[in-house]
Short mmCIF file of C-alpha atoms and ligand atoms in Angstrom, two decimals:
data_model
loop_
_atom_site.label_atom_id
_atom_site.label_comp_id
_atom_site.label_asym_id
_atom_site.label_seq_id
_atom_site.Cartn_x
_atom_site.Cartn_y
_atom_site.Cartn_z
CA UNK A 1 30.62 25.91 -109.40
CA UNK A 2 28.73 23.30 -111.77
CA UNK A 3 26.06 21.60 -109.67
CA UNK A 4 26.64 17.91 -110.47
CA UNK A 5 23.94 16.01 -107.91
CA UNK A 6 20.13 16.53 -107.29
CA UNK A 7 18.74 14.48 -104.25
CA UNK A 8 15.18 13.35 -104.85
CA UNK A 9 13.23 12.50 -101.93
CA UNK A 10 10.70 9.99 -102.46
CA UNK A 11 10.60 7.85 -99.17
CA UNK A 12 7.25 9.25 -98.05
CA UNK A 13 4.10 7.06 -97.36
CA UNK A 14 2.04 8.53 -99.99
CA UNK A 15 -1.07 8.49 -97.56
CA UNK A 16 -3.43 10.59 -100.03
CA UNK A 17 -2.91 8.40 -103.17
CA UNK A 18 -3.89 5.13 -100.92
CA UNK A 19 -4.64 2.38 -101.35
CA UNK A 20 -2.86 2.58 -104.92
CA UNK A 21 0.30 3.50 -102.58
CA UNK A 22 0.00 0.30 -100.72
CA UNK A 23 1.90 -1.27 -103.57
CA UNK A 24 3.04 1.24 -105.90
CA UNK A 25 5.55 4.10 -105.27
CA UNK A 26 3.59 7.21 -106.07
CA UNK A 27 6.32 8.99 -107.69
CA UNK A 28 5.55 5.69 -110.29
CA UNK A 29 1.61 6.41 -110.92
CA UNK A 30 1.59 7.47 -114.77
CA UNK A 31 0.83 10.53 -116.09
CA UNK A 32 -0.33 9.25 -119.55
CA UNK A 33 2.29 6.67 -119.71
CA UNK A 34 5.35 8.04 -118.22
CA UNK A 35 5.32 7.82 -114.34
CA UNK A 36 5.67 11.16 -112.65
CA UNK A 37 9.36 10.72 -111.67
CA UNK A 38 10.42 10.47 -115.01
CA UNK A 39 9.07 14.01 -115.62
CA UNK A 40 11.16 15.03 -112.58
CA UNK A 41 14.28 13.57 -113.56
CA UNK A 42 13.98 14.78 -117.23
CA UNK A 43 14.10 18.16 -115.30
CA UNK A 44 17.42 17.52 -113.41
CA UNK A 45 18.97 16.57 -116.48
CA UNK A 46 17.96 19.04 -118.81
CA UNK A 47 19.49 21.17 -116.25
CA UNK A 48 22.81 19.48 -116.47
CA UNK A 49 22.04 17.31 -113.60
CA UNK A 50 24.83 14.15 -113.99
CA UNK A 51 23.80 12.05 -110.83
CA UNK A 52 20.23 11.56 -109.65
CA UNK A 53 20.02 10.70 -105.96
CA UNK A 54 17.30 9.04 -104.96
CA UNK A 55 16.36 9.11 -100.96
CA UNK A 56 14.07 5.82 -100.70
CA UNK A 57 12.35 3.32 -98.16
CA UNK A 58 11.37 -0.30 -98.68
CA UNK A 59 8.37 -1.09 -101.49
CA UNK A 60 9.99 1.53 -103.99
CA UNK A 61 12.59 -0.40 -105.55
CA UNK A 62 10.22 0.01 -108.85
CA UNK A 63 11.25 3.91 -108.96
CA UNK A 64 15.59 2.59 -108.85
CA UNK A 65 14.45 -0.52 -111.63
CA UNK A 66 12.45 2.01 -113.97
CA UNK A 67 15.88 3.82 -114.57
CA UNK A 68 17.67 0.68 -114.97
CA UNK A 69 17.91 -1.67 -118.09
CA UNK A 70 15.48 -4.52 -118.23
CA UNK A 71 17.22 -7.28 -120.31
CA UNK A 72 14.41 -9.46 -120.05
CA UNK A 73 12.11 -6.93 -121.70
CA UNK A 74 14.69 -5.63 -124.11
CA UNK A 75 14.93 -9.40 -125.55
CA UNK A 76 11.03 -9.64 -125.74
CA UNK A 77 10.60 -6.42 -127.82
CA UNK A 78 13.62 -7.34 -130.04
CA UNK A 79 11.98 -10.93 -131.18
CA UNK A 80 8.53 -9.54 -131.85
CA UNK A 81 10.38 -6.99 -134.02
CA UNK A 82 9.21 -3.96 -131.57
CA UNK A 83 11.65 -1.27 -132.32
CA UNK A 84 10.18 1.56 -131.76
CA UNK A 85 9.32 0.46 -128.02
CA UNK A 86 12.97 -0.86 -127.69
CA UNK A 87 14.20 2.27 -128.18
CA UNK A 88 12.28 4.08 -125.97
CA UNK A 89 13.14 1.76 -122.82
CA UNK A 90 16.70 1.77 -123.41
CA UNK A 91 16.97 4.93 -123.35
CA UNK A 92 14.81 5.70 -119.98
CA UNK A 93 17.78 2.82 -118.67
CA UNK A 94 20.20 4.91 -119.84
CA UNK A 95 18.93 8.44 -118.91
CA UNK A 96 20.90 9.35 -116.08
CA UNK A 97 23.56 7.61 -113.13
CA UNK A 98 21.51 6.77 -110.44
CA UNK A 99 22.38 6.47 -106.55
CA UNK A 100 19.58 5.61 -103.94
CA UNK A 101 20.43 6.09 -100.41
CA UNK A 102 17.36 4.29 -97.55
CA UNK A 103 15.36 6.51 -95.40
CA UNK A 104 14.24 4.21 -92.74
CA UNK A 105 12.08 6.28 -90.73
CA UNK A 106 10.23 8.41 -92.00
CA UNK A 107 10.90 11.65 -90.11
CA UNK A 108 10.01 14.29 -92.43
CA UNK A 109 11.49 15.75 -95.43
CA UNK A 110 14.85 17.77 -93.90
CA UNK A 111 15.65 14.59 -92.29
CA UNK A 112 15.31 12.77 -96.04
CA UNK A 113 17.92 15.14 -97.60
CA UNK A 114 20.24 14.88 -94.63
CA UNK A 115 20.22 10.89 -95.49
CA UNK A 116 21.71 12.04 -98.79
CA UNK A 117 24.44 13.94 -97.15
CA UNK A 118 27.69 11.17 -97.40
CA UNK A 119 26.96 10.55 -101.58
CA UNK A 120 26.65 14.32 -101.89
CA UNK A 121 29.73 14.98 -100.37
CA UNK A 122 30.90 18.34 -100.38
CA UNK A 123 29.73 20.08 -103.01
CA UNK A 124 26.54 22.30 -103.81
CA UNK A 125 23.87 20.14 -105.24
CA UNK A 126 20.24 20.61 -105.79
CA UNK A 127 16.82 19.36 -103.95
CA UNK A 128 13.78 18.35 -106.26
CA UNK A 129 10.64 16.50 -104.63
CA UNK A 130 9.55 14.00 -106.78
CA UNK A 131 5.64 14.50 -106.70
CA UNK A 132 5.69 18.27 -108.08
CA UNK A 133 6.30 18.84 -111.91
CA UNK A 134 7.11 22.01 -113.38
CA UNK A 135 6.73 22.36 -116.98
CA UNK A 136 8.45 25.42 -119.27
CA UNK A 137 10.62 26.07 -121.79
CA UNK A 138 13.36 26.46 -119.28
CA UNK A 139 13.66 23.88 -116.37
CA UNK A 140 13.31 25.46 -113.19
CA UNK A 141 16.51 23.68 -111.44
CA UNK A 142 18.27 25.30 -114.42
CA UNK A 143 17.18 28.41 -113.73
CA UNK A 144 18.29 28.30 -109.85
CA UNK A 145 21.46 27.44 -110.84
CA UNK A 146 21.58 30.30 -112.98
CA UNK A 147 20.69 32.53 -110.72
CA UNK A 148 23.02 30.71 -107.56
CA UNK A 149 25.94 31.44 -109.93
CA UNK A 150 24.96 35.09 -109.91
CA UNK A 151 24.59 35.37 -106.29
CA UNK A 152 28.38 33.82 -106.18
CA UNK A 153 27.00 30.17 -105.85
CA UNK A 154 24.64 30.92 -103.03
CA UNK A 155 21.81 28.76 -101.51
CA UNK A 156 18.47 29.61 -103.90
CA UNK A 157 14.62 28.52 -103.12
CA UNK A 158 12.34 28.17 -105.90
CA UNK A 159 9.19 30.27 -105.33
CA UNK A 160 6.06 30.87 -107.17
CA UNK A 161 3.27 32.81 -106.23
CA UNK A 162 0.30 30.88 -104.55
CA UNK A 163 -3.37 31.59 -103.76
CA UNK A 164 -2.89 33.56 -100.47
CA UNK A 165 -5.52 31.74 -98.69
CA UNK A 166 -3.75 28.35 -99.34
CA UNK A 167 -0.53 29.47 -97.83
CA UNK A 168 -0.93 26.61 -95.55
CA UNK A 169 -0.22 24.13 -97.48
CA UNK A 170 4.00 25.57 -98.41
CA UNK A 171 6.92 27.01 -97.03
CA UNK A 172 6.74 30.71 -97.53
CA UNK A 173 9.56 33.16 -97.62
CA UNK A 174 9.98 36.72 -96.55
CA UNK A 175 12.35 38.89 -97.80
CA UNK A 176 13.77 42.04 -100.31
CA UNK A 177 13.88 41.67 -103.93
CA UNK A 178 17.58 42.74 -104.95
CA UNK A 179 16.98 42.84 -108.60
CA UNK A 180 15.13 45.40 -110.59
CA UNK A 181 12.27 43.04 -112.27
CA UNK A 182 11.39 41.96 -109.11
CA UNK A 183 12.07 38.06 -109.71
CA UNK A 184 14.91 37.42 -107.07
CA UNK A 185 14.80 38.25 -103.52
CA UNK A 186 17.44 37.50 -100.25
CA UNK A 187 15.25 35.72 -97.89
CA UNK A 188 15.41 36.29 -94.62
CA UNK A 189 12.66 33.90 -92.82
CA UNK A 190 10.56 31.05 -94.39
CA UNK A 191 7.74 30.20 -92.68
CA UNK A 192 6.52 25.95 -92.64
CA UNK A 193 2.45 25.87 -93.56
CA UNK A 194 1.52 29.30 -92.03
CA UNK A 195 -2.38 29.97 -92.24
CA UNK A 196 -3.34 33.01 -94.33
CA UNK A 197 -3.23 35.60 -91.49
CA UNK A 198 0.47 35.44 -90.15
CA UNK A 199 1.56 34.16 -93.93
CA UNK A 200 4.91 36.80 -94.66
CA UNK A 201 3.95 36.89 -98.15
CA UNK A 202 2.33 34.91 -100.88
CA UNK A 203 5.55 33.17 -102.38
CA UNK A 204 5.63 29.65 -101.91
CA UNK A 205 8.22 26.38 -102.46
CA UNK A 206 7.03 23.74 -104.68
CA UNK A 207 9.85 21.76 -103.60
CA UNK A 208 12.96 23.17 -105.58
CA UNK A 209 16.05 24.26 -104.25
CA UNK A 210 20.34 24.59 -104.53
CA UNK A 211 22.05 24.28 -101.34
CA UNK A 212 25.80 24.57 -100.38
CA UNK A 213 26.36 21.56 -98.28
CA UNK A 214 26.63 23.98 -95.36
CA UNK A 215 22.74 22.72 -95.29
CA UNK A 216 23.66 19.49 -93.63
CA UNK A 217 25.57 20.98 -90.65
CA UNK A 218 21.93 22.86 -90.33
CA UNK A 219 20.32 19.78 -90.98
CA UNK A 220 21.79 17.93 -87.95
CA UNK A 221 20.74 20.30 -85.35
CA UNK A 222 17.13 21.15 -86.37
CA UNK A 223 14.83 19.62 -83.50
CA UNK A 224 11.14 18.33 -85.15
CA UNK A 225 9.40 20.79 -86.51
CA UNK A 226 6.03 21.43 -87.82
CA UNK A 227 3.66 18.15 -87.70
CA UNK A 228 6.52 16.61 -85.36
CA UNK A 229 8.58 16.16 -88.43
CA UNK A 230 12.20 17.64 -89.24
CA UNK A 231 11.49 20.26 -91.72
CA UNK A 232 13.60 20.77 -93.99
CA UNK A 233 12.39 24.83 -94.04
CA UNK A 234 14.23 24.81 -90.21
CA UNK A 235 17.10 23.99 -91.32
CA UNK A 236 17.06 26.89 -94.55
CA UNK A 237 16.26 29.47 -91.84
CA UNK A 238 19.02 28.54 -89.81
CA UNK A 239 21.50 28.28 -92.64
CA UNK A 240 19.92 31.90 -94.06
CA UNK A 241 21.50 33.59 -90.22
CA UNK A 242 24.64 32.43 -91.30
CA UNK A 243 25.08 32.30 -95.27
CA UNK A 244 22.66 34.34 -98.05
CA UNK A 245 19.97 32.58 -98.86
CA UNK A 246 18.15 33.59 -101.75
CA UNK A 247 14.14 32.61 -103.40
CA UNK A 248 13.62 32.99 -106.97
CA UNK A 249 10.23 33.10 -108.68
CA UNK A 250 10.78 30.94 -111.02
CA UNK A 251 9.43 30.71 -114.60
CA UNK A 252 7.28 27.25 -115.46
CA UNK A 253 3.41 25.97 -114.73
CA UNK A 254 3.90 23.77 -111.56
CA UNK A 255 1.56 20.51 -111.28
CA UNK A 256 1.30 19.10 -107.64
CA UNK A 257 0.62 15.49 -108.81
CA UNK A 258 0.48 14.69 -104.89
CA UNK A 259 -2.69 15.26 -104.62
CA UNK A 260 -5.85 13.72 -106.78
CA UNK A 261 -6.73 16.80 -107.78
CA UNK A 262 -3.85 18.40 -109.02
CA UNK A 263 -2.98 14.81 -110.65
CA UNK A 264 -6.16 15.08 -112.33
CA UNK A 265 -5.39 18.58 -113.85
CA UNK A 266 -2.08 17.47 -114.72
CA UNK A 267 -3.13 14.43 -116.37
CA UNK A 268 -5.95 16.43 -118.76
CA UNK A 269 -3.61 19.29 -119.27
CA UNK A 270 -0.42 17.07 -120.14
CA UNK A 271 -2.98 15.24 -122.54
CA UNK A 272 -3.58 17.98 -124.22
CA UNK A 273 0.05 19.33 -124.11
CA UNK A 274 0.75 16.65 -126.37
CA UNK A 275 0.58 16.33 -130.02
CA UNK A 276 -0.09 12.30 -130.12
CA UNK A 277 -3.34 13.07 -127.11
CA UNK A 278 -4.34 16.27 -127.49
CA UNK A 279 -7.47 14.84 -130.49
CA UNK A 280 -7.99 12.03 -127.81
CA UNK A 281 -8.39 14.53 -124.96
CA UNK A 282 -10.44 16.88 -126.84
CA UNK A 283 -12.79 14.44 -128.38
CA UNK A 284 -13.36 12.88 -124.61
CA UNK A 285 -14.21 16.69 -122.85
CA UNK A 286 -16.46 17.27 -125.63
CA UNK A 287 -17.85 14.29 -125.08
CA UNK A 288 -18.59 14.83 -121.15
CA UNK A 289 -19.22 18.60 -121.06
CA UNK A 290 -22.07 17.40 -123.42
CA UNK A 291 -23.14 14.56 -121.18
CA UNK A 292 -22.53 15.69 -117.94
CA UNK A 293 -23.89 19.11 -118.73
CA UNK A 294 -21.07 20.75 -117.45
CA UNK A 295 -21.14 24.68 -118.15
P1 UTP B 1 4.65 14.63 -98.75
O1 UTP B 1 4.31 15.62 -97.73
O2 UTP B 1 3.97 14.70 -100.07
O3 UTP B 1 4.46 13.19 -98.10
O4 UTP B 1 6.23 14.69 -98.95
P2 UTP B 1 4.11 11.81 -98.76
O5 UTP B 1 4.30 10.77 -97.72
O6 UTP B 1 4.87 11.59 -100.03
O7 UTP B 1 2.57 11.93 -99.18
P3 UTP B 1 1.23 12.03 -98.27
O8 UTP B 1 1.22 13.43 -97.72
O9 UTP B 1 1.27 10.96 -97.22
O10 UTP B 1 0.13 11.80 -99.27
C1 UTP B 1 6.84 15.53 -99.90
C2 UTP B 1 8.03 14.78 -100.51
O11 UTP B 1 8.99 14.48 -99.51
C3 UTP B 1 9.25 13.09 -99.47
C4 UTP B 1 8.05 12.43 -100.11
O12 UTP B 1 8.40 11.20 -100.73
C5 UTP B 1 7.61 13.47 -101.15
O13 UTP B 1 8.33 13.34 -102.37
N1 UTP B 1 9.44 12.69 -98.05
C6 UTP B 1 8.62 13.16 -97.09
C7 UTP B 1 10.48 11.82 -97.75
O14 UTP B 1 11.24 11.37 -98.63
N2 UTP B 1 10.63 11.45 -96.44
C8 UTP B 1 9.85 11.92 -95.45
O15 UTP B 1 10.07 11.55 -94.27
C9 UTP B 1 8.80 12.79 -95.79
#
């Protein structure tokens, strides 16, 4: 079944990106000069995505605008003859159909998606947090969706493999690969933040996922979870006692740009990803491993 929707959670506080969060969304802090959702969303549509689903709260109306036309700036670039720039804003405003549903408390991240469940409807549809980016040749929501089809359109968790001493910091799954290169397992438990010790394994969610809508039913009946928050890693476990639930190491570098650090190794390595930065970004590390005599 073609997996239309992907809800994108973005109604969090952004505590670790204050006080810039105090105004600004942090799904809208730039990477170079596109903001980190629109790295997201080129994801979901690359992968066939039609309708983006955004699950907000108040202050981040700029996230629903920067997908949206702006006449005003259209008309300002058109009579000072900037085409090029034109271009390129009309068609970020024409990208993708948006939706945005409110989160008004918020009570973690299951209980985001579950505010998503009336536009969703009922029909599988995929889960993408808007502060991780995964870059590859092949998206990684396309790849789940590849690999749901396979399974007969079954629930699938995007894994990677994670420093086993920073399992607490994911949701981590345990389970039996059923394929022969080892890539694809069926999960049977997913543990929320475990430390190191009691971790099941060292496969870990950057936030990716395809769900049957069977998730919501799960979704409602979760009580708060880890960090008094409804996780949304409840709610798969319950949903994998009743309906296959499988976690797919995906293929793709994954930046967690919710964090300074990893926004910092994003931004340098995105830099020099790209053919119009990469002489800037060389020429400035030169520069500082010189001057900050950094070995
Ligand atoms: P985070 O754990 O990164 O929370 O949520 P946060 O509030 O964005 O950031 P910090 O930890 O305070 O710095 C992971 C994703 O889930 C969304 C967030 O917007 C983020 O994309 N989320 C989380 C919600 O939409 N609602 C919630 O209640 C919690």
């Amino acid at each position: 079944m073609k997996i239309r929707r992907a809800v994108i959670p973005v109604a969090g506080k952004g505590t670790r990106f204050l006080p810039a969060t105090k105004q600004v969304p942090k799904e809208m802090i730039p990477i170079i000069n596109l903001p980190m959702i629109h790295y997201v969303v080129e994801e979901a549509i690359l992968s066939g995505i039609e309708q983006v689903i955004f699950v907000t709260s108040s202050g981040k109306n700029a996230i629903e605008d920067y997908f949206d036309r702006n006449f005003d700036l259209e008309d300002f670039l058109i009579k000072n003859g900037k085409i090029k720039e034109l271009e390129m804003i009309q068609q970020i405003g024409k990208m993708v159909e948006v939706t945005s549903v409110r989160q008004k408390e918020q009570l973690g991240l299951g209980h985001a998606v579950l505010c998503a469940k009336d536009i969703v409807g009922n029909e599988p549809f995929a889960v993408i947090l808007g502060d991780e980016i995964v870059r590859g040749p092949n998206p990684v929501i396309k790849q789940l969706i590849n690999v749901s089809q396979q399974y007969n359109n079954a629930n699938v968790i995007g894994v990677m493999e994670v420093d086993p001493l920073e399992t607490y910091k994911y949701g981590v799954v345990k389970g039996e690969f059923v394929d022969k290169n080892n890539k694809t397992m069926r999960m049977t438990d997913m543990v929320e933040k475990p430390l190191p010790a009691v971790a099941p394994s060292n496969l870990a969610t950057p936030g990716r996922y395809i769900f049957r809508p069977e998730i919501f039913d799960a979704l409602k009946v979760i009580p708060k979870g880890v960090g008094g928050e409804y996780q949304l890693t409840d709610a798969i476990n319950l949903l994998a006692r009743e309906s296959e639930v499988y976690a797919h190491v995906f293929e793709g570098q994954r930046f967690d740009t919710g964090n300074i650090e990893g926004y910092l190794n994003a931004t340098v390595e995105f830099a020099l990803m790209n053919k119009d930065s990469e002489e800037m970004m060389r020429k400035i590390i030169k520069e500082k491993v010189e001057k900050y005599k950094i070995k």
